[in-house]
Amino acid sequence: MNGAETLVRTLLASGVRVCFANPGTSEMHFVAALDRHPEMRCILCLFEGGVSGAADGYFRMSGEIAATLLHLAPGFGNAFANLHNARKAQSGVLNIMGDHADYHLAYEAPLKGDTVGISQTVSHWTRVTSEPGRVAQDGADAVQAARGRNGQIATLILPANMAWDPAGGEAVAPPPAPLRRPSPDQVAAAARALRQPGAVLLVDGPALWSKLGLLAARVAKAAGARLMQPFFAARFRRGAGAVKIERMAYRIEDNLALLKGASALVLCGTTRPAGFFAYPGKPSTPDDPDTRLIDLCTREMDIAWTLQALADELGETELLAEDFVPLDLPALPEGALTLAKVGEAMGALMPEDAIVVDEGITASAFLAPGLKRARGHDVLTITGGSIGFGLPNAVGAAVACPDRKVVVLEGDGSGMYTLQSLWTMAREKLDVTTVIFANRGYQILRDEMQAVGVADVGRNAARMFDVEGPSLDWVQLAQGHGVAARRVHDMAGFNAAFAEAMARPGPALIEVVC
Ligand SMILES: Cc1ncc(C[n+]2csc(CCOP(=O)(O)OP(=O)(O)O)c2C)c(N)n1
């Protein structure tokens, strides 16, 4: 057995079943080892941002780590932006980054780069394997690290000769270390604060989509506190049957208004909210200066235990029908196309338990009221603000949940960053419907220019915000990647295209001209 073989066996023995990959020469022995193990599902992505985004979406929806296969520092660099999003989502990702044989690093070969440096900027855990006999144990440690603290980025750098030299046997990843918990005094103090009128319990993590949401709602109700969630979340439940949780807003002004006068802000599974950006003359954080901030439990800590500990202090009040979002499907709107109507049409037509990957940028706010009335579904958002997240994340979500319809809300500007993911959707026959909001520009940047206080937009600025001259043809782009596509200009066209996409499994794309 060579080192690469011990690594693949270690991954399989440790429960890793999927590898999103974009390999090169330094990874050929690893590829050969993967080839001997068809039980590992290898999925080619045509750009490394697609690899890392897919691993993120896969973790968000399955709770399992996927391996990525990346080609030296440049390949890792291409994966960086979506690793950043994954890190902010608290997704566990196991990167296998190939490198030159260690003796070859003495020379200035073209692809030689700072593999450790680039990894450490985004990974919680980085290790270079230094002996072939250690590959298996390093792999097991990497799996353990990726599963640690509710999900981390772990990167194992594998020099080519560690992969091809003879090695011993496989290893198995031990379970991750126990999660940190707040002290009983901290729980008691948080419970007292929650009982004060005007207190807010801000929750994130699995409380937004699993049964823990019920516990959080019962606790908040028992205390008489408001239950809220951050605007950007790795995954949250929305639509009919979802526990009612107030979602914070995008704009700092709206969040200041939402949190004004709160007596306490108790953080459970999250950190202090901050504005997406700083703006001249506006605060960085939305909490009221008079609000007591109680940092009870971060995303890396034991959220389930903490919520139960709060319940033990506060009691739990039973939830009633009014604590859940009722089924209130919108009617199918007709006539001229507006984003609000598109949201309603999606709300009317989306099946139960769909997965909505939201990179609609400015479109999303208009779509949300309609989508909130849909059947129950999960929403994945762009946690790290780095665009090009939507299509790759949808790949990972669809691989994780083959029985669920995935719908991507995609800005035409953001979509262009990682559109090769369409090809992976076609090749793997993934059940993903992509809706492109073709406003032919970077609309949000026009809005942001005003928000930072610049009134005049001249030629240079306009040419940095318009994506026109030429216009992108998303129907041809999709077809060129093997995905059937339609362009729609009115509600009749959208309703027909979306109904068909919901009825038929497999990838589809709808270009909404708006
Ligand atoms: C990696 C990265 N590069 C650039 C940006 C800045 N940025 C934010 S949104 C955006 C354009 C979004 O355009 P589009 O997806 O068409 O949505 P729209 O604003 O038109 O709704 C850009 C360039 C970013 N957030 N991340």
XYZ file of C-alpha atoms and ligand atoms in Angstrom:
540
model
C 0.000 0.000 0.000
C 1.203 3.513 -0.683
C 0.388 6.621 1.314
C -2.447 7.627 -0.988
C -4.125 4.257 -0.541
C -3.903 4.516 3.244
C -5.478 7.962 3.041
C -8.456 6.842 0.963
C -9.007 3.852 3.235
C -8.774 6.126 6.270
C -11.346 8.523 4.855
C -13.731 5.675 4.070
C -13.183 3.999 7.446
C -13.917 7.374 9.058
C -17.218 7.820 7.225
C -16.220 10.250 4.454
C -18.205 9.250 1.356
C -17.907 12.149 -1.100
C -14.925 13.908 -2.647
C -15.432 17.104 -4.654
C -12.351 17.313 -6.802
C -10.213 19.199 -9.257
C -6.905 17.323 -9.440
C -3.516 17.812 -11.096
C -0.255 15.899 -11.547
C 0.832 16.106 -7.888
C -2.402 14.317 -6.878
C -2.227 11.478 -9.408
C -1.455 8.760 -6.877
C -4.338 9.967 -4.741
C -6.560 9.888 -7.844
C -5.359 6.337 -8.575
C -6.202 5.301 -5.014
C -9.678 6.889 -5.276
C -10.070 4.971 -8.523
C -9.649 1.697 -6.648
C -12.530 2.648 -4.299
C -15.766 3.266 -6.174
C -17.539 3.490 -2.821
C -16.091 7.005 -2.580
C -18.211 9.259 -4.810
C -15.831 11.534 -6.710
C -17.430 14.607 -8.260
C -15.490 16.754 -10.676
C -16.008 20.504 -10.446
C -14.510 22.600 -13.236
C -13.186 25.329 -10.927
C -11.985 25.016 -7.352
C -14.540 27.564 -6.128
C -17.088 24.984 -7.222
C -15.266 22.321 -5.210
C -15.197 24.271 -1.950
C -18.723 25.659 -2.337
C -20.066 22.169 -2.955
C -18.361 20.828 0.171
C -19.965 23.707 2.116
C -23.474 23.000 0.800
C -22.992 19.298 1.427
C -22.138 19.899 5.076
C -24.951 22.398 5.585
C -27.524 19.858 4.439
C -26.058 16.553 5.649
C -23.991 17.516 8.691
C -21.298 15.284 7.167
C -17.908 16.419 5.970
C -16.906 15.958 2.357
C -13.310 15.805 1.180
C -12.055 18.276 -1.386
C -9.153 17.558 -3.698
C -7.209 20.701 -4.604
C -4.106 21.266 -6.683
C -1.299 22.994 -4.752
C -1.450 26.624 -3.636
C -3.037 27.977 -6.848
C -5.867 25.426 -6.694
C -6.426 26.217 -3.041
C -6.389 29.918 -3.894
C -9.179 29.384 -6.394
C -11.133 27.588 -3.659
C -10.517 30.333 -1.125
C -13.631 32.520 -1.428
C -16.050 29.665 -0.894
C -13.896 28.248 1.909
C -14.317 31.668 3.498
C -18.113 31.340 3.127
C -17.915 27.803 4.539
C -15.897 28.999 7.513
C -18.502 31.667 8.282
C -21.209 29.004 7.943
C -19.353 26.827 10.459
C -19.220 24.065 7.879
C -16.867 21.166 8.356
C -14.692 20.751 5.257
C -11.721 18.433 4.789
C -9.306 19.766 2.184
C -6.676 17.493 0.705
C -4.219 19.848 -0.976
C -1.590 18.138 -3.085
C 1.923 19.540 -3.194
C 5.210 18.797 -4.941
C 7.330 15.936 -3.635
C 9.164 17.438 -0.658
C 12.620 17.192 -2.293
C 11.289 19.037 -5.349
C 10.468 22.064 -3.197
C 14.187 22.884 -3.221
C 13.622 24.214 -6.756
C 11.503 27.037 -8.113
C 9.052 24.851 -10.056
C 6.142 26.747 -11.661
C 3.389 25.545 -9.316
C 5.453 25.795 -6.125
C 3.731 28.149 -3.687
C 3.102 28.833 -0.039
C 0.687 25.978 0.619
C 0.850 26.367 4.413
C 0.454 30.130 4.259
C -2.576 30.088 2.008
C -4.202 27.308 3.995
C -3.727 28.996 7.339
C -5.539 32.146 6.272
C -8.819 30.236 6.164
C -8.300 26.804 7.767
C -8.705 26.153 11.491
C -6.317 23.203 11.163
C -3.406 22.737 8.745
C -0.824 19.974 8.619
C 1.838 18.916 6.101
C 2.443 15.187 6.041
C 6.149 14.596 6.492
C 6.442 10.789 6.338
C 4.508 8.309 4.200
C 3.840 6.204 7.283
C 2.016 9.155 8.841
C -0.433 9.849 6.011
C -3.203 7.710 7.512
C -2.966 9.174 10.996
C -2.737 12.702 9.600
C -5.840 11.979 7.538
C -7.704 10.691 10.588
C -6.643 13.758 12.598
C -7.832 16.000 9.753
C -11.252 14.324 9.734
C -11.485 14.752 13.487
C -10.513 18.418 13.200
C -13.087 19.064 10.441
C -15.800 17.584 12.670
C -14.617 19.491 15.739
C -16.345 22.514 17.304
C -19.505 21.958 15.261
C -17.560 22.127 11.975
C -14.183 23.510 10.962
C -11.992 23.872 7.898
C -9.185 21.275 8.084
C -6.470 21.113 5.430
C -4.057 18.258 4.961
C -1.181 19.061 2.627
C 0.011 15.927 0.903
C 3.406 16.084 -0.857
C 3.377 13.813 -3.896
C 6.050 11.463 -2.557
C 4.067 10.912 0.654
C 1.286 9.649 -1.608
C 3.420 7.388 -3.779
C 5.860 5.945 -1.193
C 4.997 2.707 0.612
C 3.100 3.195 3.870
C 1.527 1.109 6.637
C -2.186 0.602 7.262
C -5.235 2.810 7.539
C -6.416 4.753 10.596
C -9.874 5.740 11.840
C -10.794 9.241 12.951
C -11.647 9.437 16.632
C -14.812 11.349 17.538
C -14.368 15.101 17.901
C -13.490 16.539 21.294
C -16.466 17.404 23.543
C -17.918 20.862 22.996
C -17.341 23.648 25.491
C -20.302 24.645 27.653
C -21.109 27.787 29.597
C -20.897 27.586 33.392
C -24.071 27.133 35.487
C -23.615 30.703 36.741
C -23.559 32.019 33.187
C -26.716 30.068 32.352
C -28.466 31.370 35.471
C -27.446 34.959 34.677
C -28.686 34.622 31.089
C -31.976 33.146 32.309
C -32.472 36.067 34.723
C -31.784 38.547 31.917
C -34.225 36.781 29.593
C -36.994 37.168 32.167
C -36.665 40.965 32.107
C -39.205 42.703 29.866
C -37.802 43.510 26.425
C -35.124 40.786 26.394
C -34.046 39.123 23.126
C -32.718 35.583 22.658
C -30.637 35.548 19.460
C -30.058 31.999 18.204
C -28.166 30.470 15.273
C -26.864 27.068 14.168
C -29.114 23.996 14.367
C -31.667 25.972 16.419
C -32.763 27.472 13.102
C -33.658 24.236 11.353
C -33.732 21.246 13.724
C -35.881 20.276 16.715
C -33.704 22.600 18.770
C -35.783 25.414 17.291
C -38.773 24.102 19.204
C -36.746 24.111 22.407
C -35.503 27.656 21.743
C -39.079 28.813 21.110
C -40.366 27.151 24.277
C -37.601 28.727 26.327
C -38.161 32.195 24.876
C -41.891 31.859 25.441
C -41.422 30.754 29.036
C -39.185 33.754 29.672
C -41.415 36.162 27.746
C -38.450 37.078 25.516
C -38.301 37.777 21.773
C -36.688 35.027 19.708
C -34.531 36.247 16.830
C -32.043 34.970 14.265
C -29.224 36.673 12.317
C -29.976 37.711 8.739
C -27.226 35.527 7.268
C -27.428 31.933 8.468
C -25.891 28.721 7.192
C -29.344 27.160 7.144
C -32.764 28.124 8.441
C -36.304 26.856 8.134
C -38.896 29.037 6.460
C -42.472 28.705 5.241
C -45.417 26.698 6.532
C -44.748 24.813 9.734
C -41.570 26.715 10.635
C -41.246 27.928 14.214
C -41.739 31.695 14.205
C -38.331 33.324 14.682
C -37.867 37.001 13.882
C -35.126 37.412 11.279
C -32.777 40.357 11.565
C -32.402 42.612 8.513
C -29.559 43.391 6.093
C -29.327 47.141 6.661
C -27.821 48.475 9.873
C -30.615 51.098 10.159
C -33.269 48.382 10.175
C -31.384 46.344 12.754
C -30.905 49.380 14.998
C -34.679 49.838 14.919
C -35.307 46.127 15.568
C -33.052 46.019 18.623
C -33.844 49.469 20.011
C -34.743 49.403 23.688
C -33.940 45.704 24.175
C -33.121 45.124 27.848
C -30.713 42.271 27.075
C -29.394 40.468 24.035
C -28.564 36.871 24.940
C -26.402 35.174 22.305
C -26.822 31.422 21.871
C -24.963 29.760 19.016
C -23.907 33.102 17.617
C -21.743 36.167 18.146
C -22.563 39.861 18.515
C -24.244 41.065 15.326
C -22.253 43.518 13.212
C -23.107 45.593 10.157
C -22.154 44.050 6.814
C -19.933 47.121 6.305
C -19.102 50.331 8.107
C -20.726 53.479 6.688
C -19.681 57.066 7.405
C -21.584 58.346 10.433
C -23.291 55.052 11.219
C -22.477 52.581 14.025
C -20.803 49.240 13.322
C -23.090 47.264 15.604
C -26.880 47.357 15.771
C -27.386 46.706 19.482
C -28.631 49.575 21.627
C -25.842 51.001 23.859
C -28.173 50.463 26.849
C -28.767 46.792 26.042
C -26.911 44.236 28.164
C -24.982 41.881 25.882
C -24.731 38.359 27.224
C -22.332 36.160 25.304
C -23.674 32.834 26.543
C -22.700 30.314 23.870
C -20.808 30.777 20.610
C -21.281 28.719 17.437
C -18.351 26.456 18.464
C -19.962 25.557 21.782
C -22.594 23.046 22.883
C -25.762 24.788 21.684
C -28.101 21.874 22.421
C -26.865 21.562 25.991
C -27.067 25.324 26.529
C -30.664 25.573 25.316
C -31.623 22.642 27.547
C -29.837 24.281 30.492
C -31.818 27.483 29.856
C -34.995 25.398 29.707
C -34.111 23.816 33.049
C -33.802 27.306 34.572
C -36.777 28.931 32.891
C -39.164 26.067 32.274
C -40.703 25.462 28.875
C -44.075 26.783 27.808
C -45.942 24.587 25.327
C -46.091 25.925 21.817
C -49.455 26.602 20.194
C -50.479 26.831 16.540
C -49.826 30.579 16.671
C -46.112 29.886 17.314
C -45.726 28.312 13.867
C -46.017 29.803 10.388
C -49.428 28.777 8.981
C -49.911 27.376 5.482
C -50.975 30.386 3.425
C -49.962 29.608 -0.154
C -50.048 32.649 -2.437
C -52.165 32.643 -5.592
C -50.328 32.426 -8.920
C -49.884 36.049 -10.059
C -50.458 37.000 -13.680
C -49.523 39.921 -15.919
C -46.356 41.991 -15.974
C -43.362 40.485 -14.212
C -42.261 41.919 -10.863
C -39.889 40.351 -8.368
C -42.597 40.337 -5.694
C -44.850 38.353 -8.038
C -42.017 35.953 -8.873
C -41.610 35.323 -5.130
C -45.327 34.587 -4.856
C -45.251 32.229 -7.841
C -42.315 30.359 -6.327
C -44.142 30.254 -3.003
C -47.178 28.783 -4.720
C -45.290 26.161 -6.727
C -42.327 25.006 -4.631
C -42.782 21.486 -3.233
C -42.648 20.636 0.448
C -39.123 20.471 1.858
C -37.344 22.221 -0.990
C -33.879 23.671 -0.365
C -33.524 27.312 -1.379
C -29.974 28.543 -1.919
C -30.221 32.318 -1.725
C -27.760 34.381 -3.712
C -30.408 36.616 -5.204
C -28.681 39.705 -3.741
C -31.044 42.675 -4.315
C -33.787 40.428 -5.737
C -34.028 38.407 -2.523
C -35.701 41.125 -0.446
C -38.536 41.405 -2.999
C -38.902 37.630 -3.299
C -38.965 36.948 0.457
C -42.602 37.872 1.271
C -43.883 35.347 -1.294
C -41.385 32.687 -0.296
C -42.300 33.032 3.391
C -45.760 31.785 2.405
C -44.417 28.667 0.666
C -44.571 25.129 1.987
C -41.845 24.459 4.566
C -38.329 24.651 3.149
C -34.702 25.202 4.174
C -32.794 28.328 3.177
C -28.999 28.526 2.799
C -27.532 32.050 2.729
C -24.253 33.651 1.783
C -22.743 33.662 5.260
C -19.365 35.083 4.294
C -20.629 37.662 1.798
C -18.298 36.352 -0.887
C -20.274 36.034 -4.109
C -20.114 32.940 -6.309
C -21.552 30.866 -3.476
C -24.967 29.923 -4.856
C -24.430 27.477 -7.713
C -21.642 25.475 -5.987
C -23.576 25.299 -2.712
C -26.569 23.989 -4.621
C -24.401 21.202 -6.046
C -23.406 20.129 -2.533
C -26.946 20.424 -1.162
C -28.336 18.332 -4.025
C -25.685 15.635 -3.537
C -26.495 15.583 0.197
C -30.286 15.436 -0.336
C -31.045 13.654 -3.629
C -34.757 13.406 -2.770
C -35.302 17.125 -2.302
C -35.775 19.846 -4.906
C -33.048 22.499 -4.775
C -33.905 26.011 -5.990
C -31.140 28.582 -6.442
C -31.984 32.291 -6.373
C -29.073 33.723 -8.314
C -28.019 37.257 -9.272
C -26.659 37.400 -12.812
C -23.475 39.083 -11.560
C -22.890 36.586 -8.744
C -23.788 33.646 -10.941
C -20.964 34.434 -13.354
C -18.321 33.764 -10.687
C -18.916 30.021 -10.563
C -21.211 29.170 -13.473
C -19.189 26.017 -14.273
C -21.200 24.411 -11.461
C -24.009 24.132 -14.019
C -21.929 21.525 -15.827
C -21.528 19.478 -12.617
C -25.312 19.686 -12.090
C -25.830 18.312 -15.603
C -23.217 15.584 -15.347
C -24.407 14.380 -11.927
C -28.090 14.844 -12.903
C -28.705 16.950 -9.815
C -32.240 18.115 -9.107
C -31.484 21.841 -9.102
C -33.565 24.644 -10.590
C -31.549 27.827 -11.001
C -33.445 31.097 -11.307
C -31.213 33.869 -12.634
C -32.320 37.430 -11.912
C -31.002 39.120 -15.022
C -30.996 42.808 -14.148
C -27.849 43.162 -16.268
C -25.801 44.803 -13.545
C -24.391 44.888 -10.037
C -27.501 46.596 -8.625
C -26.371 46.350 -5.022
C -23.260 48.369 -5.750
C -25.373 51.180 -7.177
C -27.324 51.176 -3.897
C -24.167 50.934 -1.794
C -22.582 53.888 -3.594
C -25.472 56.002 -2.335
C -25.307 54.431 1.126
C -21.671 55.460 1.590
C -22.646 58.989 0.606
C -21.448 59.313 -3.014
C -24.114 61.093 -5.040
C -22.650 61.198 -8.560
C -22.073 58.137 -10.685
C -19.859 58.928 -13.677
C -18.749 56.861 -16.637
C -16.084 54.792 -14.895
C -18.335 53.926 -11.958
C -21.305 53.127 -14.206
C -19.130 50.835 -16.290
C -18.127 48.997 -13.110
C -21.769 48.484 -12.120
C -23.401 47.670 -15.485
C -23.023 44.165 -16.895
C -24.097 45.125 -20.389
C -22.529 45.678 -23.781
C -22.555 42.747 -24.370
C -25.496 41.306 -22.423
C -25.014 37.853 -20.979
C -27.174 35.201 -22.591
C -27.958 32.821 -19.729
C -29.995 30.493 -21.924
C -27.002 29.845 -24.146
C -24.606 29.736 -21.188
C -26.758 27.099 -19.487
C -27.240 25.082 -22.667
C -23.490 25.161 -23.245
C -23.071 23.527 -19.838
C -25.697 20.883 -20.599
C -28.585 22.448 -18.659
C -31.971 23.099 -20.294
C -32.930 26.757 -20.010
C -35.656 29.294 -20.751
C -35.833 33.082 -20.690
C -39.005 34.677 -19.354
C -40.292 38.244 -19.534
C -43.737 37.997 -17.939
C -45.562 36.060 -15.241
C -47.230 33.643 -17.631
C -43.778 32.646 -18.885
C -42.334 32.373 -15.384
C -45.241 30.384 -13.996
C -45.056 27.864 -16.839
C -41.261 27.511 -16.696
C -41.121 27.200 -12.909
C -44.049 24.767 -12.725
C -42.340 22.571 -15.299
C -39.010 22.741 -13.444
C -40.713 21.771 -10.189
C -42.490 18.852 -11.860
C -39.452 17.427 -13.657
C -36.378 16.144 -11.804
C -32.931 17.226 -12.973
C -31.211 20.533 -13.615
C -33.005 23.467 -15.225
C -32.364 27.189 -15.510
C -34.782 30.075 -15.869
C -33.486 33.496 -16.851
C -35.825 36.120 -15.423
C -35.387 39.408 -17.245
C -36.014 42.050 -14.597
C -15.794 37.796 -3.950
C -16.578 39.060 -4.037
N -16.282 39.966 -4.973
C -17.002 41.102 -5.064
C -18.003 41.372 -4.199
C -18.757 42.681 -4.271
N -20.108 42.462 -4.730
C -21.141 42.284 -3.906
S -22.556 42.035 -4.686
C -21.817 42.215 -6.196
C -22.606 42.125 -7.461
C -23.862 41.380 -7.348
O -24.500 41.442 -8.569
P -25.718 40.495 -8.862
O -25.422 39.128 -8.425
O -26.098 40.681 -10.283
O -26.867 41.025 -7.902
P -27.602 42.456 -7.891
O -26.748 43.350 -7.060
O -27.709 42.945 -9.289
O -28.898 42.187 -7.249
C -20.471 42.438 -6.070
C -19.546 42.615 -7.204
C -18.293 40.376 -3.214
N -19.259 40.522 -2.319
N -17.582 39.234 -3.177
